Coordinates of C-alpha atoms and ligand atoms in Angstrom, one line a residue:
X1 CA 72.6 21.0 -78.9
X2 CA 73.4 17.5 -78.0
X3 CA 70.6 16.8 -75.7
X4 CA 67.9 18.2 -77.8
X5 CA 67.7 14.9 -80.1
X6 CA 68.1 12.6 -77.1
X7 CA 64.3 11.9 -77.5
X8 CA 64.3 10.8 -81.0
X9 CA 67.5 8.8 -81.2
X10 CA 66.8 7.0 -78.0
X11 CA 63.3 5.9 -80.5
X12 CA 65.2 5.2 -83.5
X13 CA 68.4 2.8 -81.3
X14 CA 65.4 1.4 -79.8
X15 CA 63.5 0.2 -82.9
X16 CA 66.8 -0.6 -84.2
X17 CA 67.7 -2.8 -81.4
X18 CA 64.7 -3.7 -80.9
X19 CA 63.7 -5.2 -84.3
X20 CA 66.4 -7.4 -84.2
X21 CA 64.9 -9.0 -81.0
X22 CA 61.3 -9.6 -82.0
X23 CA 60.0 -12.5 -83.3
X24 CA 61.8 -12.5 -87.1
X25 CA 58.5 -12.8 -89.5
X26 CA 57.8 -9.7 -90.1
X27 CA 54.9 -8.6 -88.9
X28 CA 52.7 -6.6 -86.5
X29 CA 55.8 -3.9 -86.9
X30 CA 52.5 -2.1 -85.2
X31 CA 50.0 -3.8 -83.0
X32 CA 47.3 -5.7 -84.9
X33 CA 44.0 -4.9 -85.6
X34 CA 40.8 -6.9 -86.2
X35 CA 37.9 -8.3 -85.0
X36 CA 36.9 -11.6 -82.6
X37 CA 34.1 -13.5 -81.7
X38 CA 34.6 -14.5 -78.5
X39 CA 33.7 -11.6 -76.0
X40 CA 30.5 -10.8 -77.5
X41 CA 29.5 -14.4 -78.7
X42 CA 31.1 -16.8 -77.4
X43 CA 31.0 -20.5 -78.8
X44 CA 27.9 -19.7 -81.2
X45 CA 30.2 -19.1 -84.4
X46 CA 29.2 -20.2 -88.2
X47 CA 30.9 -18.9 -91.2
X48 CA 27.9 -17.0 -92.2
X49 CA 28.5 -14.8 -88.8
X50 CA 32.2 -14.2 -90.3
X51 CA 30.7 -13.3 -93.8
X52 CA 28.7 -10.8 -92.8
X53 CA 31.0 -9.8 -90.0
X54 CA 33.8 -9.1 -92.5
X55 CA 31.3 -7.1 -95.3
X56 CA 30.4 -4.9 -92.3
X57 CA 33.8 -4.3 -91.0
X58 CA 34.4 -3.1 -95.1
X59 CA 31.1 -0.9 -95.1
X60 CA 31.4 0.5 -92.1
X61 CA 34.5 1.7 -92.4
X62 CA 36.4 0.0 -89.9
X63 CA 39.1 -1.8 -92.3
X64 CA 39.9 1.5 -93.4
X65 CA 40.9 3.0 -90.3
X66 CA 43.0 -0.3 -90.1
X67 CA 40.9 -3.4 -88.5
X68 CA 42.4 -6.1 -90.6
X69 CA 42.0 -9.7 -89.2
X70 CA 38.7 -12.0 -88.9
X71 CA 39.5 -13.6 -85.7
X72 CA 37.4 -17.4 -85.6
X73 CA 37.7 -18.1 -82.1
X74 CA 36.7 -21.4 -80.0
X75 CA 34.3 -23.9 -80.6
X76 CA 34.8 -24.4 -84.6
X77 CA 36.1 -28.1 -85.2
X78 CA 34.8 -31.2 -84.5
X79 CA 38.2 -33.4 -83.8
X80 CA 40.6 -34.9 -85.9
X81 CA 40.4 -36.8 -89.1
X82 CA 42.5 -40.4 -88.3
X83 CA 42.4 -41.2 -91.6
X84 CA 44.1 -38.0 -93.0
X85 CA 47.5 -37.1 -91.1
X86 CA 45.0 -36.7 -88.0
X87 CA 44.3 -33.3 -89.1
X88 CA 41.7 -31.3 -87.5
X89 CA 38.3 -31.3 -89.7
X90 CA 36.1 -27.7 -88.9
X91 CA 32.3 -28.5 -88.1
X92 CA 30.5 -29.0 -90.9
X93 CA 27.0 -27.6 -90.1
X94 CA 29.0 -24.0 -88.4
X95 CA 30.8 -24.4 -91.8
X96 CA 29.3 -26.1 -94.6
X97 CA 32.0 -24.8 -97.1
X98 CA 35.4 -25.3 -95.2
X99 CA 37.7 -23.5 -94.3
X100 CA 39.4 -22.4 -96.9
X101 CA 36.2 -21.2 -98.8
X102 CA 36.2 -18.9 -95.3
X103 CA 39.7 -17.9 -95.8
X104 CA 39.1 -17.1 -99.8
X105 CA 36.1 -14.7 -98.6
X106 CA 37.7 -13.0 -96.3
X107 CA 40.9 -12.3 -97.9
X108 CA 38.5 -11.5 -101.4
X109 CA 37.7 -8.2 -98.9
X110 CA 41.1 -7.2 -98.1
X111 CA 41.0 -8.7 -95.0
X112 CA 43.2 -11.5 -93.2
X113 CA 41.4 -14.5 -92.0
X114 CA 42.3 -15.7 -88.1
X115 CA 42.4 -19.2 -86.3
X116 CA 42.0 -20.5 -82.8
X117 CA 43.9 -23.3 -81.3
X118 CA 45.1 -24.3 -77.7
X119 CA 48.4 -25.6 -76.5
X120 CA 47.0 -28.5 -74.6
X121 CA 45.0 -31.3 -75.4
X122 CA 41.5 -30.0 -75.4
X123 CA 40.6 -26.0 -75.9
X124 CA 39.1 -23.9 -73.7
X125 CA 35.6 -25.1 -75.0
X126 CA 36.6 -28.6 -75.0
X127 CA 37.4 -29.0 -78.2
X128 CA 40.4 -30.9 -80.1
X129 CA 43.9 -28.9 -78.9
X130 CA 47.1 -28.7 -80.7
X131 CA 49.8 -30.2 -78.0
X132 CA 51.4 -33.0 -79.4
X133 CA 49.2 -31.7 -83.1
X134 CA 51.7 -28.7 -83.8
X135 CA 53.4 -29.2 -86.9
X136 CA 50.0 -31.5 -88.9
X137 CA 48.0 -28.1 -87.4
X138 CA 50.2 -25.7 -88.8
X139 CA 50.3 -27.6 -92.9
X140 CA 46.4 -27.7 -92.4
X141 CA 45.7 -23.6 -91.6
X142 CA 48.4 -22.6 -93.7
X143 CA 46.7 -24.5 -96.6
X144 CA 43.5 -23.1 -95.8
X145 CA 45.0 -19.4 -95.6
X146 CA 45.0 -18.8 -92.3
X147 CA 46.8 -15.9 -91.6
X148 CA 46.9 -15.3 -88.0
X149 CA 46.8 -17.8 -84.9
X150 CA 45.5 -17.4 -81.5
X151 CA 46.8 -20.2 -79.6
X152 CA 45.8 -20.9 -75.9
X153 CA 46.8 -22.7 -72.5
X154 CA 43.4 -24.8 -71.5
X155 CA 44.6 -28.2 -70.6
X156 CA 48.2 -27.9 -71.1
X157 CA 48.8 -31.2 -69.4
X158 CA 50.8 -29.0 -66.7
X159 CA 53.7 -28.1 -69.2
X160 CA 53.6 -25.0 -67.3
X161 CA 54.8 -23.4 -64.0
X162 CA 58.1 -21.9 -65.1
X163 CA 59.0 -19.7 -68.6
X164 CA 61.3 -22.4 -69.4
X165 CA 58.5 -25.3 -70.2
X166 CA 56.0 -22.6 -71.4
X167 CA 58.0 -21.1 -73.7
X168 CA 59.2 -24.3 -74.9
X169 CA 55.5 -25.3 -75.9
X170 CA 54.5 -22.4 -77.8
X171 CA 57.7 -22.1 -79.3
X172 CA 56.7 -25.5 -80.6
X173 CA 54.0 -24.1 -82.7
X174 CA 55.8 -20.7 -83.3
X175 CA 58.6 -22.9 -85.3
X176 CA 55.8 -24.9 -87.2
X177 CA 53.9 -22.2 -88.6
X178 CA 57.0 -20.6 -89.2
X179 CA 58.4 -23.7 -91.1
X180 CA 55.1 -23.7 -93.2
X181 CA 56.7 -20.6 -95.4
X182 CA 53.1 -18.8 -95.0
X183 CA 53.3 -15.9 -92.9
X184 CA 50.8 -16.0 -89.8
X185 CA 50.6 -13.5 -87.3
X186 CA 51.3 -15.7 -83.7
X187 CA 49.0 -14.3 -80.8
X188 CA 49.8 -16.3 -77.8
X189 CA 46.9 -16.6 -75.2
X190 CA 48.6 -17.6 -71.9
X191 CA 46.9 -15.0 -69.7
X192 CA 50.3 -14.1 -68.5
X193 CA 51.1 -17.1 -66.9
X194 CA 55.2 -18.1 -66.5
X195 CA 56.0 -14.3 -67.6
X196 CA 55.1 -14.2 -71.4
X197 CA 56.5 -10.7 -71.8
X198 CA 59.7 -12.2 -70.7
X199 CA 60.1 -15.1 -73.7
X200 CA 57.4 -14.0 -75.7
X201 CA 58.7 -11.3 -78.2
X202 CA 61.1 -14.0 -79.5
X203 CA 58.6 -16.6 -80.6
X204 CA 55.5 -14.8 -81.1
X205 CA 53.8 -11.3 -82.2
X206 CA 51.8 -10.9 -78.8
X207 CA 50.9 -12.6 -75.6
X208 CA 48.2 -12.3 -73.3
X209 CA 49.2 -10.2 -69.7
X210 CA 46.0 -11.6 -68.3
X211 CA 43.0 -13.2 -67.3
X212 CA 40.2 -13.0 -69.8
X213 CA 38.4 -9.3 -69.7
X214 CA 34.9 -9.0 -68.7
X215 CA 32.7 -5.8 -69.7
X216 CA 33.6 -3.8 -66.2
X217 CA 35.3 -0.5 -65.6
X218 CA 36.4 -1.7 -61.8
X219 CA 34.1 -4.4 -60.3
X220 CA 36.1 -6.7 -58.4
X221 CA 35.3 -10.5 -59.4
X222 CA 36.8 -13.0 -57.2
X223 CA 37.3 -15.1 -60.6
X224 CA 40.1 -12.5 -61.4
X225 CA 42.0 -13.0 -58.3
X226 CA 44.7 -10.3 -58.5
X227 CA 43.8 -7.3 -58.0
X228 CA 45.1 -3.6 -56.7
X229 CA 48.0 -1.6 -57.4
X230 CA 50.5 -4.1 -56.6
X231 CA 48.5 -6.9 -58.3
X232 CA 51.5 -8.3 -60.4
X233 CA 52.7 -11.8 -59.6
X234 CA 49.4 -13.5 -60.3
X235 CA 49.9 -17.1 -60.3
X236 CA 46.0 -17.7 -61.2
X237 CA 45.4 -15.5 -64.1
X238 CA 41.6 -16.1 -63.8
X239 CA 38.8 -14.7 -65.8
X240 CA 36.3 -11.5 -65.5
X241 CA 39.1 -9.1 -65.1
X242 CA 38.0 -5.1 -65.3
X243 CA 39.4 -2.7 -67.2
X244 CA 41.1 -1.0 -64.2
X245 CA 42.6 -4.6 -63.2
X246 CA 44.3 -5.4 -66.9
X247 CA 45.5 -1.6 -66.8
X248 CA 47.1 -2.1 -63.7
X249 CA 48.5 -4.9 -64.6
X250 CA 50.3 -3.5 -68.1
X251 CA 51.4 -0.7 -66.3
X252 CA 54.6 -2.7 -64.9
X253 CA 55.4 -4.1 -68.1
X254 CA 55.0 -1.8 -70.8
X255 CA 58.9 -1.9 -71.6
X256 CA 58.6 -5.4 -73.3
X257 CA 56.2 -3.7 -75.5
X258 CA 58.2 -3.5 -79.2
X259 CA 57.9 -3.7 -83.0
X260 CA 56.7 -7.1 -83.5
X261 CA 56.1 -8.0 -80.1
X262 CA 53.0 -6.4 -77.5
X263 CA 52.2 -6.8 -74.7
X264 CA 48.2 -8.0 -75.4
X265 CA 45.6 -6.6 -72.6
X266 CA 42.9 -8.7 -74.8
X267 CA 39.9 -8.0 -77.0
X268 CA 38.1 -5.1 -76.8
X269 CA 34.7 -4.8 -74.8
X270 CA 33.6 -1.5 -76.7
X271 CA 30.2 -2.1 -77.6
X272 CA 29.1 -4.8 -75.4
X273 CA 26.8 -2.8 -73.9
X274 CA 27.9 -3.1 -69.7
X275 CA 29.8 -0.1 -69.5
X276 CA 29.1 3.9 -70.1
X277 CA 30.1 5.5 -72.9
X278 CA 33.0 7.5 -71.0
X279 CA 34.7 4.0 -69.9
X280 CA 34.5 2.8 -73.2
X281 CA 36.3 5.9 -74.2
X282 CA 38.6 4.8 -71.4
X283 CA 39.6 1.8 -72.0
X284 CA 40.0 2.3 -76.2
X285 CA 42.2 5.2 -75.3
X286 CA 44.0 3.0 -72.5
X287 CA 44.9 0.1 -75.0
X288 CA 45.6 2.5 -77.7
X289 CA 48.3 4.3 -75.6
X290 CA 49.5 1.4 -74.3
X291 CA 50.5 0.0 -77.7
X292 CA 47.7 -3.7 -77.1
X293 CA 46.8 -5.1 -79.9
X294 CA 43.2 -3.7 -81.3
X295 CA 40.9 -6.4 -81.5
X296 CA 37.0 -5.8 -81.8
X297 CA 34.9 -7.7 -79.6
X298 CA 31.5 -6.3 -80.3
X299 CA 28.6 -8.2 -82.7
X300 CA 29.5 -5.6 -85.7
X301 CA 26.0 -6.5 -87.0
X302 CA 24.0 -4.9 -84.2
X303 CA 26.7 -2.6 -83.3
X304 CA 25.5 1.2 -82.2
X305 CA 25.9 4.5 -83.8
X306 CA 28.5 5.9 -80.5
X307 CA 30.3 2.5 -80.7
X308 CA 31.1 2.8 -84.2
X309 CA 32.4 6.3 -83.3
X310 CA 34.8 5.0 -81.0
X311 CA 36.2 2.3 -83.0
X312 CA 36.6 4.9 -85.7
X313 CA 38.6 7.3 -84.0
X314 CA 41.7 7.7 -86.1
X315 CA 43.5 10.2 -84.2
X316 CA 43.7 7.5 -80.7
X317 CA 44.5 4.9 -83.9
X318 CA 47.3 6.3 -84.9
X319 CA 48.8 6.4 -81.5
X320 CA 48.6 2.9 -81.5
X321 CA 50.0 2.7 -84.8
X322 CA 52.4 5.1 -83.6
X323 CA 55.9 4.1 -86.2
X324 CA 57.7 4.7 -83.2
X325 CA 56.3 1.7 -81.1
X326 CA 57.1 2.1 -77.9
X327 CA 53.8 2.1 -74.9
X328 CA 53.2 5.1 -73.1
X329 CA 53.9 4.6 -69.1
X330 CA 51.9 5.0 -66.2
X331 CA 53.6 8.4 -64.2
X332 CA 51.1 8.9 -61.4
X333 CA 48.8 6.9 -59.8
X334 CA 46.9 8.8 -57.0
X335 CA 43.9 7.8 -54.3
X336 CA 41.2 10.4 -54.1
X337 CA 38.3 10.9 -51.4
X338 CA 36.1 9.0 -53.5
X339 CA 35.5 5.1 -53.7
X340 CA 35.3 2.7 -56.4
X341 CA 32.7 -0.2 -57.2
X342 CA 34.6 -2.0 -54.4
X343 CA 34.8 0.4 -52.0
X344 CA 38.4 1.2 -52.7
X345 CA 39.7 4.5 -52.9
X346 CA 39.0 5.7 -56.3
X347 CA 42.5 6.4 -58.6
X348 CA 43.0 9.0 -60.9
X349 CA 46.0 8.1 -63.3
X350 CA 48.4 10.1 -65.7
X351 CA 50.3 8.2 -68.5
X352 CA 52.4 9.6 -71.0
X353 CA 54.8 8.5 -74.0
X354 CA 56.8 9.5 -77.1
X355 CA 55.3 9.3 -80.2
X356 CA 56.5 10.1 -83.6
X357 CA 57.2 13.8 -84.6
X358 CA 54.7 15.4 -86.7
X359 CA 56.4 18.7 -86.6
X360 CA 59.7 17.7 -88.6
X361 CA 61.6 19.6 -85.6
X362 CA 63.8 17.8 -83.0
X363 CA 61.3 16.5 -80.2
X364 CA 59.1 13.8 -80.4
X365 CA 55.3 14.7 -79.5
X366 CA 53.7 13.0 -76.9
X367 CA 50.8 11.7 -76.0
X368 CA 49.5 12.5 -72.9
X369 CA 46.4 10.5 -71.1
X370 CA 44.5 11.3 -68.1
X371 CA 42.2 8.4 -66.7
X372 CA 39.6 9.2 -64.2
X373 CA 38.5 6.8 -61.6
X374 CA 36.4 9.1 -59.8
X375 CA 32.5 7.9 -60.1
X376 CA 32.3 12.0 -60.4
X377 CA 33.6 14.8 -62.9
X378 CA 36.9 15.2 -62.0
X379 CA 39.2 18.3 -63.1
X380 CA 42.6 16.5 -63.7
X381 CA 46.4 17.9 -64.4
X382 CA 49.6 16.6 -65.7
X383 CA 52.6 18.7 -65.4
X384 CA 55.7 18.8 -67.9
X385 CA 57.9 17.9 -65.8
X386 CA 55.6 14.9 -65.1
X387 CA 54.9 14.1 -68.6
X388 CA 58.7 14.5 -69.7
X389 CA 60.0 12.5 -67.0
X390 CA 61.6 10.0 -68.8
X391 CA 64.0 12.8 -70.4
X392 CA 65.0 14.2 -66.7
X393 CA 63.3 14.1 -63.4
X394 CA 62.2 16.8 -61.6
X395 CA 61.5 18.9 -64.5
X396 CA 65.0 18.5 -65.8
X397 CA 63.9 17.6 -69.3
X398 CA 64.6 20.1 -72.1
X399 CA 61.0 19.8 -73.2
X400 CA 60.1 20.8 -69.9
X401 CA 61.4 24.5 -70.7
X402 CA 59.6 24.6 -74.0
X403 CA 56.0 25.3 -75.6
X404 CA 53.8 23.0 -76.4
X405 CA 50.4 22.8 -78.4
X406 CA 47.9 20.6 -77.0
X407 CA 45.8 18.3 -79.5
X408 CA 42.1 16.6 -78.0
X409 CA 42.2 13.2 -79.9
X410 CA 38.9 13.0 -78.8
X411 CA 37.8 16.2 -80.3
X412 CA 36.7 15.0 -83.7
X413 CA 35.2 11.9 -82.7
X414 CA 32.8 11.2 -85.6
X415 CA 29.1 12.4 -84.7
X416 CA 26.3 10.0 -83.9
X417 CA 24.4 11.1 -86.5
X418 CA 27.5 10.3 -89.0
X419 CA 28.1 7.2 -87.8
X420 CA 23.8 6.0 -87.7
X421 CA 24.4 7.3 -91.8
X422 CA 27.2 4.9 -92.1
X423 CA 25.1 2.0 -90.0
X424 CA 21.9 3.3 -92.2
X425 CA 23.6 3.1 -95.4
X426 CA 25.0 -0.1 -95.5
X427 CA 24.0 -2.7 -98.1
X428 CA 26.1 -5.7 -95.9
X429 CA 23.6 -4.9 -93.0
X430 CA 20.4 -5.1 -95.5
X431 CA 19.1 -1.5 -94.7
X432 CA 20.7 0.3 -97.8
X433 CA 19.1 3.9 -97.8
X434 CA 20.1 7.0 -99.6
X435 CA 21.3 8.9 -97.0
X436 CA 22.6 12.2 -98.4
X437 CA 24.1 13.0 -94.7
X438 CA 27.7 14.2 -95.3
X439 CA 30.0 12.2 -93.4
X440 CA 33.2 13.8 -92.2
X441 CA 36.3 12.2 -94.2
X442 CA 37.8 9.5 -92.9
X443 CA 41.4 8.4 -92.2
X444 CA 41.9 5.1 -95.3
X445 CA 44.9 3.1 -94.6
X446 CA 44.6 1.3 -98.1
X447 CA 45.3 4.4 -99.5
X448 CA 47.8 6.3 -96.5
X449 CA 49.3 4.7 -94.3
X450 CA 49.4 6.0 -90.4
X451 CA 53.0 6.4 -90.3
X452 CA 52.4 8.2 -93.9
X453 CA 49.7 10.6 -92.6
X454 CA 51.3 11.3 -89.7
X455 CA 54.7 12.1 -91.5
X456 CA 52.1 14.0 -94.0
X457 CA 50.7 15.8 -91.0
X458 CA 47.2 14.7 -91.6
X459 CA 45.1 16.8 -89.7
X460 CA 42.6 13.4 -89.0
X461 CA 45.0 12.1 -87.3
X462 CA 46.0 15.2 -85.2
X463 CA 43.1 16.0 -83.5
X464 CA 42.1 19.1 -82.8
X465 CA 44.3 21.9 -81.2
X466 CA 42.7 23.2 -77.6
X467 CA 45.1 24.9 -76.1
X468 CA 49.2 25.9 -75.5
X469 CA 51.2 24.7 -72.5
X470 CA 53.5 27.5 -71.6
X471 CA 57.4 26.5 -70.3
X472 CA 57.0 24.4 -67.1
X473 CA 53.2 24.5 -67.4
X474 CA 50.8 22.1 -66.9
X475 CA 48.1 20.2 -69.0
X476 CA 44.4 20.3 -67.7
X477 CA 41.7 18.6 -68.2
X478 CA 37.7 18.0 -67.0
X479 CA 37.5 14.2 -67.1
X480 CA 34.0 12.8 -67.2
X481 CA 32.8 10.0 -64.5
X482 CA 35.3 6.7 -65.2
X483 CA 36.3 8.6 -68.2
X484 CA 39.8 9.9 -70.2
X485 CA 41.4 12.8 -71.8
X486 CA 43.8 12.3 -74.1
X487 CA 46.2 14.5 -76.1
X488 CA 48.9 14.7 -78.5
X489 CA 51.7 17.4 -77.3
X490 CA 53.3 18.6 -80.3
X491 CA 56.3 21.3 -79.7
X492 CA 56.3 24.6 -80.5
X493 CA 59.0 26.1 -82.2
X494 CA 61.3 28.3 -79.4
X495 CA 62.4 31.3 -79.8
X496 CA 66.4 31.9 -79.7
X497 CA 66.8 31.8 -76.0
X498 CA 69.8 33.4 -74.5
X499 CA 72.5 30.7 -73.4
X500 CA 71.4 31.4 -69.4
X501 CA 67.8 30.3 -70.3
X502 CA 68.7 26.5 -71.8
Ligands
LIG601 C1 40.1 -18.5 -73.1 C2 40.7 -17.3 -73.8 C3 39.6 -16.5 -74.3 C4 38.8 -17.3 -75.3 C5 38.3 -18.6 -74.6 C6 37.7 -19.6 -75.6 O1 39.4 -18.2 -72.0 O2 41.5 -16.5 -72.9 O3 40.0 -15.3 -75.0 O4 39.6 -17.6 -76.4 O5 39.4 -19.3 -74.0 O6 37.3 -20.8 -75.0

């Protein structure tokens, strides 16, 4: 029947479309992955924190499940050379080697080697910006090896305050490293300022929808000044923004999300020690679904056993990774009795989107996420007709009349006790042991990639199957304190229904 490959064409047109829209260099087809500095150190950076940074990131693990980039943020020049082209010259007691000799190590791993610069006169930090610098900026990282840029809006001489004269200056730099032949990933960091989703995807890989995160499920900061469900023209960005507060704030926007080109809800806070385990849970399944780039913000070198298990989990990976590239979308938002760190009614919220189909049948599976705001154990439920709304409201959808198995991408979370072996036996963090525990295998993305194992039907990736959704059923769930379920629907074959029943 017609309708029943609606789904996956609409997917295929839309990549196909899509592609040709995005910024034309070819990469972050899926959302990036890597590792920064910034949330977790700040300004105190020094090549020997990226060295052993980037061994860990190998020995743990994490650049097999697909962390790739070695993100040097702020704080790591000290000003221009006036004698040579006025290029920028990186501080030579952080980095008594150079650059390049950075670059070398990192990409001797495997990995891709990242840059910070700002589209204004000074950085964030106050250091030497790039306005004025682009094209000089772009010849020096290129022949260093820098292979990805994040580029940021401190002190942008107020070339801002309409898309037209933002997107103007970062196109700027997005033509100069593109003219330098070396392919680098383009991050922009405008905090969503002049409507980067708008202009973005045709310069750049990914842009910014916010003010700077901060290590909160829901605290209110007055820093972060937009806030609340209708928090969306935000005309000061700000800084300390929660979890709940950048979620919100993706939620109207996930559409711009494509191959190439993501919407950016920043680096991740998993790890940083400020929130429960259940939010972190939250918020790695939140930017997972919602197709942000993946970008560590923890200090790898001291990270924890139930951290490492997060980062690690393959099967909320590979939505991310997801060949089909489109972000899940927010379906229901609701209040409940309970309030929130502010004294707000507490939300409950259901997304849901179209993944890839690991079945080889007609109907895209899904993945389904429930997000509790409730400071209490919360038993949460999505409907199909809820889930599947984007194929027909009211329950209208042809998957709405199917079966459908439901897959806990939480359920194989690797154990603590796996993931203190992997810490324990690591020769990069200088406490080699021989640990005989058995670690459970691990998805390797040097070997498979995710839209390989999930054509492959790798069961890592699948999670684990918990229960079937009957025809107009409903998905439930007990969500933890500030916590998430989240679950790939895969369809069940139908049996030959009579014509009456379609
Ligand atoms: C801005 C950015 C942050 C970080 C700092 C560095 O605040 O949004 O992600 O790069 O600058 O100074």
């Amino acid at each position: 029947m017609a309708f029943k490959n609606l789904n996956s064409v609409l997917v295929v047109a839309a990549a196909v479309v899509l592609g040709v829209k995005a910024v034309d260099n070819g990469l972050a087809i899926t959302p990036q992955m890597g590792w920064d500095n910034w949330n977790a150190l700040g300004c105190d950076v020094s090549e020997e924190l990226l060295q052993q940074t980037a061994r860990l990131i190998v020995d743990y693990g994490l650049k097999d499940v697909g962390y790739h980039y070695v993100i040097l943020d702020d704080c790591w020049s000290v000003g221009r050379n006036a004698s040579n082209n006025s290029s920028l010259v990186a501080d030579p007691v952080k980095f008594p080697n150079g650059m390049a000799a950075v670059a070398d190590d990192m990409h001797a791993l495997g990995l891709g080697f990242g840059m910070y610069s700002d589209a204004g006169k000074y950085t964030c930090g106050g250091y030497a910006g790039s306005l004025g610098y682009e094209t000089v900026d772009a010849n020096t990282w290129a022949s260093w090896g820098v292979d990805y840029l994040k580029y940021d809006n401190c002190y942008n001489e107020g070339y801002a305050g309409n898309q037209q004269i933002s997107s103007a200056r970062y196109r700027t730099m997005g033509n100069a490293l593109n003219a330098t032949g070396r392919p680098i990933l383009y991050s922009l960091c405008n905090w969503g300022e002049d409507y980067p989703w708008n202009w973005g995807s045709t310069i750049a890989n990914s842009w910014r929808i916010s003010g700077d995160v901060y290590d909160s499920w829901d605290l209110y900061d007055a820093r972060c000044p937009c806030e609340g469900p209708n928090a969306f023209n935000c005309e000061l960005p700000g800084f300390h923004c929660s979890i709940t507060n950048i979620m919100n704030k993706a939620s109207f926007i996930v559409s711009k999300a494509q191959p190439g080109a993501w919407n950016d809800l920043d680096m991740l806070e998993v790890g940083n020690g400020a929130m429960t385990d259940a939010e972190y849970v939250a918020h790695f399944s939140m930017w997972a679904a919602a197709k942000s780039p993946l970008i560590m913000g923890n200090d790898i070198r001291v990270i924890q056993p139930k951290d490492l298990a997060i980062l690690s989990n393959a099967a909320v990976i590979a939505v991310n990774q997801d060949p089909s590239g489109s972000s899940a979308a927010r379906r229901w938002m609701y209040d409940t009795n309970n309030t929130d760190s502010n004294g707000y009614p507490a939300r409950i919220q259901m997304w849901s989107g179209s993944l890839q189909s690991t079945t080889g049948g007609d109907y895209s599976d899904m993945v389904v996420l429930l997000i509790n705001g409730n400071n209490a154990e919360t038993v949460m439920n999505a409907t199909l007709a809820d889930i599947f709304v984007d194929s027909g409201e009211q329950g209208t959808a042809p998957q709405v009349k199917m079966s459908w198995e439901v897959r806990d991408l939480w359920a194989n979370r690797m154990s603590e006790a796996d993931a203190a072996a992997i810490i324990a036996g690591s020769s990069a963090a200088g406490n080699a042991t021989n640990a005989t525990t058995v670690v459970a295998p691990r998805f390797n993305v040097s070997s498979t990639s995710y839209a390989e194992g999930l054509a492959s039907n790798n069961s890592i990736l699948l999670g684990n199957v918990t229960t079937t959704v009957l025809p107009s059923g409903t998905v439930l769930a007990t969500v933890a304190p500030h916590g998430a379920a989240m679950f790939r629907l895969r369809a069940l074959p139908t049996a030959v229904m009579k014509r009456d029943e379609l």
